Amino acid sequence: MSTEARKPPLQIALKIRRLLGGKAGWNGVAVQLAFAAVLGWIAYEIISNARANLENQHIAAGFGFLKNNAGFDVNQTLISYTGSDTFLRVFVVGLLNTLVVSVVGIVFATVIGFIVALCRLSPNWLVSRVGEIYVELIRNLPLLFQILFWYLAVLAALPNPRQSISLFGIAFVSNRGLVIPQPIGLAGLEPFLAALAFGIVAALALRIYARRALFQRGQMIRIWPFVLGLVIGLPLVTMLVFGLPFTVELPQLKGFNFAGGSRVIPEFVALTLALSTYTAAFIAEIVRAGIQSVHKGQMEAGASLGLSRGTALRLIVVPQAMRVIVPPLTNQYLNLTKNSSLAVAIGYPDLVSVWAGTSLSQTGQAIEIITMTMGVYLLISLITSGVMSIYGWRLNRSLGA
Amino acid sequence: MTDITASTFVREDLVSERPAPVKTTGFVGLLRTRLFNSPTNILLTIVGALLLWFTIIPAVRFLLVDAVWTGQDRGACLAENAGFSVGACWPYIRAKLPQLIYGFYPEAERWRVNLALILAAALLLPLLIPRLPAKGLNASLFFFAFPVVAFFLLHGGGISGFGLSWTAGLLELFDDSIGSAGQVLLSLSKTSAIAPLLWVVGKFIVLVGIAIHWLIFPLTWLRDQIQASGQSVWVDFAITTAVVSLIVFVLGGGMRSGGRALASSIVTFIAIAIVVKLMGLDHGGLPIVATNLWGGLLVTLVVSVTGIVTSLPIGIALALGRRASIPLIRIFSIAFIEFWRGVPLITVLFFASYMLPLFLPGNFTVDGLVRALIGIALFTGAYQAENVRGGLAAIPRGQNEAAAALGLSWWKTTSLIVLPQALRHVIPNLVNSFISLFKDTSLVSIVALFDLLGSLRASFSDPKWSTPSTAFTGFAFAGIIYFIFCFGMSRYSLFVERRLNAHRRN
């Protein structure tokens, strides 16, 4: 009887099998073929049905409608827009409105969120309870409920412009929205901005240089006087040379409405309020969890090295907490951006409202318009998650080194 | 040695009592250690107290002290009639309560809604209490039987056939679609550049269609015979019972060990028969209430329960697909999950209400509520998939390897070993997803469905009740309802989490 070993199978064949069918081998290939057939069949059904339905409704498929005149007005535009502009411009207007409300919301949400997190972490019993009540109350009510509450109840209950509530005499709140001072550029604006930008860049470069000196040669360089001089002093000097960069135009009550200043529509106010307070509750929980995730021993080790409480927090606890905080925080920023689409409920002209709402009902090009809308949000999400995975990769690398 | 008397060293009187240490427990202790122990803290306490003073007091005044409790219309809630600055206008809520709970559901049929809600509560509560037995039976009743019963209870209508007829109908549809796809390919092959290939594929698909047609011919013939007989539902039911029970018996191990499976199958079918008989589904069932009459809390609960029930299987399937080693299935799952997670729910709802009807055959109309439900199921399914995947990742490899060593197949390993452990791990996450789903149901009001929030918004425009405090009253009422549900669920999730981590405590 021969007992010699069987020949090992060809490695290349195994690799191909693994590549094509995974662990299941040829069975996997069969499953994939069946799955592909089902997907193909579904795709065929969708395309043929859509074609037949569009024909019945006399809608021409394609993106030709983007060049047509929109013919409707939008009540908040960042770029110039009139009713006779094209649908493509409507799309851009809506996208910019979405972005501006997201950015403003993110700024406020971060500020409120960190304040509430500090409240919750405070050793003071009452303050931490106040923070807890805020978080529980806000997180357990739907966002749409809160948007409608601010818009339909609170803003609607505000007085009319004549009796509007004055905030330190520079901004006025009424049921027609918020009126804020408007900066108007003068001749000195451009040199001022250039000096400011140069100052910031130079200060950053100085900081990088100082850190490198500290880490590589152990040399402490005091940079804050230079930074102060660059960021504040230099623009001040340019202001003295070239004159004031801008003046601020204060809103003034004339007749039944305000003249001067820039008006923020009430929809924007309600949406920003709701989005930032809602997201702030989630951010507060993330920040709290991040800071609590740093072991107590870290703080004690810092103290035993002779660092003050503030320095230990800044140099030891916060950098470690940030590692835990940043990924979910980015996720919340993304959520806020996606949630800004609820603007459609109160008629703030964001992407969904003017594009998937008004433009869709005007043109009937459902497939193109909804695909574009979803594509924009998908793109924002994918970019964010791409940036986050680069961040995570860098973090892992720096931890491994 | 000198004689030292003990008295030099030993005290003769007792040491006087030291004062008690500063109390750190109880109310006074709390005041001392957590509120007034330093100037900063005193300042913070004052700020916090002021904050509460300016929020809690006006809220209580609005809801209780200054509220109007009785009245017939807006007159009662106006300051000039009541004689004081009016807070909440509760008679408005009382007048609108039916609309906020049932929408326009006909008054005579509202017992059906109540019955469905009671059924849901009766099935759900025992499922949530860990100590109670028969979780498997309870879960299958809630996840499979209840949705069907609730559909016929809330919507009404009956059935004209049973398993056999439905299977035959579905197969016939599938066959038609395949046949027409083949025909399209054949007609394309006359003009296209890759004509021969298209022709071969088209011919093949047409042949497959014909083969399926002959394969299912006995089934369709039987269906037609059943429909021709007077008692179509019951004949069909009997045949389905026999066929399914036989299959279950054979799969369960035949004569050797299939008895148990056979018995449970027959019991299940008897239970189905009782339900069908009780609700009179075989002759029309309850009167139909179209979904455009549904509204208020009913829609909120229907959407969230359907979302919960449908998103879990979708999520489990996607999570398993994402971890599968078969390339196409993995890629499809990843793309599917990331797509739905990358877009806001409102665009999904727009997709479901404007784009989905275009994708379906022209003669096939889908109800507005069902469209929203499809969108929500897909959306939530993608989120649940990520939750389940977290649980799957937490199962150590040894579990899989042990199962493989016992000779279990992939299906048995997954369903008996991996999934039960993985799902237990992620119950808190799943519940948290359900909370956000419950909150997100409010979005259906944007696509013209009247859920609790939509009904509330509609009721604001009633001139009979328009007063300055109407909006605040309505939001206070709806807010309390939402808060109770969401807060309850979040407490439950915390409770489960503590239970699961019981072994890790202290």
XYZ file of C-alpha atoms in Angstrom, chain A:
401
model
C 0.000 0.000 0.000
C 1.395 3.351 -0.918
C 1.566 5.820 1.933
C 3.126 8.730 0.176
C 1.579 12.108 0.905
C -1.031 13.555 -1.400
C 0.211 16.380 -3.497
C -0.792 19.749 -2.114
C -3.421 21.484 -4.264
C -2.297 24.290 -6.499
C -2.018 27.462 -4.445
C -3.045 29.687 -7.319
C -6.288 27.742 -7.787
C -7.079 28.033 -4.093
C -6.413 31.738 -4.174
C -8.700 32.263 -7.130
C -11.389 30.193 -5.445
C -11.015 32.245 -2.270
C -11.134 35.505 -4.203
C -14.225 34.554 -6.150
C -16.272 32.744 -3.547
C -14.881 33.589 -0.136
C -14.679 30.858 2.463
C -17.593 29.023 0.883
C -15.582 28.306 -2.276
C -17.495 27.299 -5.371
C -20.747 27.287 -3.372
C -20.073 30.941 -2.739
C -19.660 31.555 -6.454
C -23.015 29.880 -7.079
C -24.666 31.981 -4.377
C -23.184 35.103 -5.913
C -24.435 34.207 -9.350
C -27.945 33.639 -8.019
C -27.740 36.897 -6.057
C -26.510 38.798 -9.102
C -29.365 37.328 -11.140
C -31.906 38.500 -8.542
C -30.331 41.970 -8.416
C -30.321 42.128 -12.200
C -33.944 41.123 -12.307
C -34.904 43.784 -9.718
C -32.918 46.408 -11.640
C -34.652 45.408 -14.855
C -38.078 45.647 -13.203
C -37.290 49.085 -11.766
C -35.975 50.478 -15.037
C -38.761 49.116 -17.196
C -41.453 50.252 -14.752
C -39.927 53.691 -14.384
C -39.706 54.084 -18.150
C -43.323 53.040 -18.628
C -44.561 55.283 -15.812
C -42.645 58.318 -17.055
C -44.046 57.774 -20.525
C -47.564 57.653 -19.117
C -47.034 60.896 -17.201
C -45.357 62.588 -20.208
C -42.191 63.446 -18.297
C -38.934 63.555 -20.192
C -36.167 61.905 -18.216
C -32.795 63.613 -17.969
C -31.178 66.696 -16.537
C -32.240 69.107 -19.292
C -34.658 70.833 -16.921
C -31.712 72.295 -14.975
C -31.390 75.011 -17.615
C -35.056 76.032 -17.431
C -36.254 79.103 -15.586
C -37.301 78.357 -12.044
C -39.881 81.118 -11.796
C -40.283 81.154 -8.040
C -38.698 83.235 -5.305
C -36.582 82.135 -2.378
C -36.731 84.240 0.781
C -33.116 83.777 1.854
C -30.297 83.684 -0.641
C -26.569 83.970 -0.120
C -25.889 84.511 -3.803
C -27.927 86.780 -6.016
C -31.030 85.012 -7.214
C -34.243 86.047 -8.925
C -37.213 84.109 -10.162
C -35.847 84.158 -13.695
C -32.727 82.207 -12.801
C -32.291 78.546 -13.703
C -33.090 75.493 -11.624
C -29.373 74.804 -11.323
C -29.022 78.089 -9.452
C -31.927 77.108 -7.195
C -29.997 73.967 -6.353
C -26.907 75.985 -5.442
C -28.975 78.468 -3.401
C -30.570 75.620 -1.452
C -27.252 73.886 -0.897
C -25.656 77.092 0.408
C -28.593 77.682 2.743
C -28.216 74.149 4.106
C -24.508 74.676 4.635
C -24.909 78.043 6.350
C -27.523 76.784 8.800
C -25.360 73.713 9.482
C -22.233 75.728 10.157
C -23.985 78.225 12.424
C -25.749 75.347 14.185
C -22.488 73.448 14.669
C -20.791 76.465 16.239
C -23.625 77.082 18.705
C -24.127 73.378 19.409
C -20.462 72.948 20.282
C -20.452 75.931 22.618
C -23.692 74.953 24.379
C -22.682 71.307 24.454
C -19.361 71.985 26.179
C -21.026 74.317 28.682
C -23.652 71.705 29.540
C -20.976 69.006 29.806
C -19.033 71.198 32.235
C -22.247 71.707 34.209
C -22.838 67.961 34.379
C -19.266 67.319 35.502
C -19.362 70.141 38.045
C -18.871 69.118 41.676
C -21.794 71.390 42.469
C -24.851 69.202 42.977
C -27.441 71.702 41.799
C -25.573 72.693 38.639
C -24.977 69.086 37.644
C -28.701 68.359 38.160
C -29.579 71.320 35.932
C -27.299 69.907 33.251
C -28.867 66.488 33.619
C -32.409 67.844 33.335
C -31.428 69.717 30.188
C -29.932 66.632 28.576
C -32.789 64.299 29.498
C -35.479 66.747 28.453
C -33.954 67.626 25.105
C -32.886 64.129 24.140
C -36.291 62.628 24.796
C -38.268 64.999 22.578
C -38.276 64.676 18.786
C -36.248 67.260 16.916
C -39.151 68.131 14.646
C -41.247 68.768 17.752
C -38.622 71.194 18.997
C -38.311 72.974 15.652
C -42.067 73.431 15.460
C -42.168 74.496 19.106
C -39.662 77.287 18.543
C -41.264 78.322 15.280
C -44.983 78.013 15.948
C -45.106 78.701 19.671
C -42.165 80.787 20.803
C -41.351 82.929 17.764
C -45.015 83.418 16.934
C -45.663 84.638 20.468
C -43.017 87.341 20.190
C -44.246 90.919 19.721
C -44.353 92.603 16.309
C -41.369 94.690 15.106
C -42.644 97.896 16.735
C -42.532 96.368 20.206
C -39.566 94.109 19.453
C -37.283 93.000 22.241
C -33.997 94.838 22.187
C -30.776 92.993 22.935
C -28.452 95.716 24.315
C -29.791 98.124 21.718
C -27.878 96.511 18.843
C -30.031 93.519 17.899
C -33.813 93.237 17.928
C -35.966 90.130 18.177
C -39.539 90.135 16.936
C -41.971 87.766 15.293
C -40.506 88.804 11.948
C -37.129 87.410 12.854
C -33.898 88.798 14.202
C -32.321 92.059 13.101
C -28.587 92.302 13.677
C -26.029 95.035 12.928
C -24.483 94.762 9.508
C -20.811 95.461 8.893
C -20.167 97.595 5.823
C -16.748 97.399 4.255
C -14.673 100.598 3.806
C -11.429 101.319 1.973
C -9.259 99.850 4.711
C -10.913 96.437 4.560
C -8.572 94.682 2.176
C -5.250 95.622 3.842
C -6.833 94.815 7.193
C -7.886 91.327 6.109
C -4.504 90.720 4.495
C -2.699 91.763 7.679
C -4.991 89.584 9.781
C -4.439 86.542 7.573
C -0.692 87.103 7.573
C -0.698 87.478 11.346
C -2.567 84.222 11.883
C -0.369 82.261 9.486
C 2.796 83.672 11.027
C 1.553 82.907 14.533
C 0.820 79.302 13.563
C 4.243 78.929 12.024
C 5.810 80.367 15.173
C 3.929 77.869 17.293
C 5.079 74.941 15.169
C 8.663 76.202 15.406
C 8.418 76.602 19.186
C 6.992 73.115 19.688
C 9.692 71.593 17.552
C 12.319 73.446 19.584
C 10.724 72.152 22.784
C 10.464 68.533 21.692
C 13.803 68.242 19.904
C 16.151 70.473 21.867
C 14.205 70.873 25.101
C 14.271 74.634 24.607
C 11.361 76.624 25.941
C 10.491 79.634 23.806
C 7.973 82.117 25.082
C 5.868 82.915 22.038
C 2.719 84.516 23.339
C 3.936 88.154 23.169
C 4.873 87.661 19.524
C 1.586 85.903 18.764
C -0.326 88.752 20.392
C 1.648 91.254 18.390
C 1.067 89.408 15.132
C -2.618 88.661 15.525
C -3.761 91.890 17.175
C -0.973 94.441 16.821
C -0.338 94.082 13.103
C -4.001 94.545 12.069
C -4.199 97.519 14.454
C -1.205 99.138 12.779
C -2.721 98.593 9.320
C -5.944 100.102 10.632
C -4.032 103.206 11.731
C -2.319 103.468 8.350
C -5.223 102.730 5.991
C -8.207 103.818 8.077
C -11.110 101.855 9.518
C -11.795 98.546 7.755
C -15.563 98.629 8.226
C -18.341 100.402 10.037
C -21.264 98.733 11.693
C -24.696 99.805 10.622
C -27.136 99.563 13.504
C -30.746 98.650 12.782
C -33.234 101.417 13.462
C -36.981 101.278 13.793
C -38.606 103.227 10.955
C -42.384 103.032 10.715
C -43.495 99.444 11.038
C -40.204 97.762 10.291
C -36.476 98.121 10.680
C -34.212 100.018 8.357
C -30.565 99.169 8.173
C -28.892 96.137 9.677
C -29.397 92.715 8.232
C -32.514 90.709 8.827
C -32.375 87.035 9.754
C -35.603 85.299 8.789
C -37.528 83.684 11.681
C -37.272 80.242 10.055
C -33.499 80.474 10.284
C -33.685 81.562 13.918
C -36.045 78.731 14.876
C -34.082 76.113 12.971
C -30.718 77.186 14.369
C -32.088 77.337 17.908
C -33.655 73.893 17.702
C -30.731 72.243 15.912
C -28.083 73.667 18.207
C -29.904 73.015 21.484
C -30.840 69.495 20.366
C -27.379 68.523 19.156
C -25.819 70.211 22.190
C -27.504 67.666 24.460
C -25.832 64.839 22.554
C -22.495 66.653 22.425
C -22.667 67.217 26.178
C -23.017 63.488 26.750
C -20.128 62.741 24.391
C -17.848 65.258 26.089
C -18.785 64.002 29.541
C -18.146 60.399 28.546
C -14.833 61.388 26.974
C -13.564 63.221 30.036
C -14.748 60.480 32.371
C -13.007 57.889 30.223
C -9.640 59.279 31.267
C -8.475 57.391 34.322
C -8.288 59.274 37.602
C -4.672 58.165 37.953
C -3.685 60.361 35.009
C -4.716 63.492 36.879
C -2.986 62.266 40.037
C 0.184 61.453 38.109
C 0.115 64.959 36.696
C -0.280 66.394 40.193
C 2.647 64.304 41.474
C 4.799 65.736 38.690
C 3.992 69.149 40.084
C 1.605 70.309 37.380
C -1.183 72.602 38.444
C -4.760 71.403 38.032
C -5.318 73.535 34.943
C -2.051 72.485 33.313
C -2.717 68.824 34.054
C -6.170 69.149 32.523
C -4.810 70.917 29.462
C -1.773 68.747 28.850
C -2.871 65.339 30.098
C -6.633 64.864 30.414
C -7.985 66.844 27.478
C -5.668 65.352 24.809
C -6.614 61.845 25.914
C -10.291 62.735 26.169
C -10.224 64.327 22.719
C -9.216 60.993 21.251
C -12.466 59.539 22.560
C -14.519 62.653 21.858
C -13.594 63.565 18.285
C -15.092 60.619 16.313
C -18.581 60.743 17.876
C -18.432 64.536 17.863
C -17.884 64.526 14.110
C -20.759 62.112 13.863
C -22.961 64.610 15.680
C -21.870 67.391 13.320
C -22.860 65.149 10.449
C -26.177 64.393 12.137
C -26.819 68.105 12.560
C -26.166 68.683 8.881
C -28.520 65.876 7.945
C -31.114 67.054 10.461
C -31.061 70.528 8.948
C -33.194 68.946 6.212
C -36.124 69.201 8.652
C -36.160 72.852 7.578
C -38.752 71.791 5.043
C -41.304 71.530 7.872
C -41.167 75.254 8.595
C -40.274 76.487 5.132
C -36.673 77.533 5.620
C -35.318 77.419 2.055
C -32.708 74.691 2.474
C -31.771 72.073 -0.105
C -34.661 69.728 0.657
C -37.181 72.526 0.872
C -36.433 74.434 -2.328
C -35.050 71.548 -4.343
C -36.828 68.329 -3.337
C -39.903 70.364 -2.390
C -40.669 73.343 -4.604
C -38.595 72.410 -7.657
C -39.883 68.838 -7.578
C -43.488 69.928 -7.524
C -42.814 72.423 -10.341
C -41.020 70.059 -12.688
C -42.123 66.580 -11.635
C -38.595 65.264 -12.270
C -38.735 63.092 -9.166
C -35.943 60.667 -10.041
C -33.350 63.283 -10.972
C -34.150 65.689 -8.146
C -34.284 63.147 -5.344
C -31.148 61.426 -6.609
C -29.314 64.757 -6.600
C -30.564 65.608 -3.107
C -29.600 62.243 -1.688
C -26.296 62.426 -3.543
C -25.366 65.712 -1.865
C -25.979 64.366 1.631
C -24.289 61.092 0.774
C -21.251 62.964 -0.489
C -21.051 65.034 2.700
C -21.313 61.849 4.777
C -18.718 59.977 2.781
C -16.251 62.863 2.894
C -16.704 63.160 6.647
C -16.254 59.454 7.243
C -13.229 59.460 4.947
C -11.635 62.267 6.944
C -12.490 60.439 10.154
C -10.881 57.222 9.025
C -7.715 59.128 8.130
C -7.848 60.660 11.607
C -8.298 57.227 13.188
C -5.445 55.837 11.146
C -3.120 58.650 12.215
C -4.203 58.190 15.813
C -3.476 54.453 15.722
C -0.118 55.147 14.156
C 0.803 57.724 16.779
C -0.319 55.374 19.541
C 1.601 52.458 18.088
C 4.809 54.439 17.721
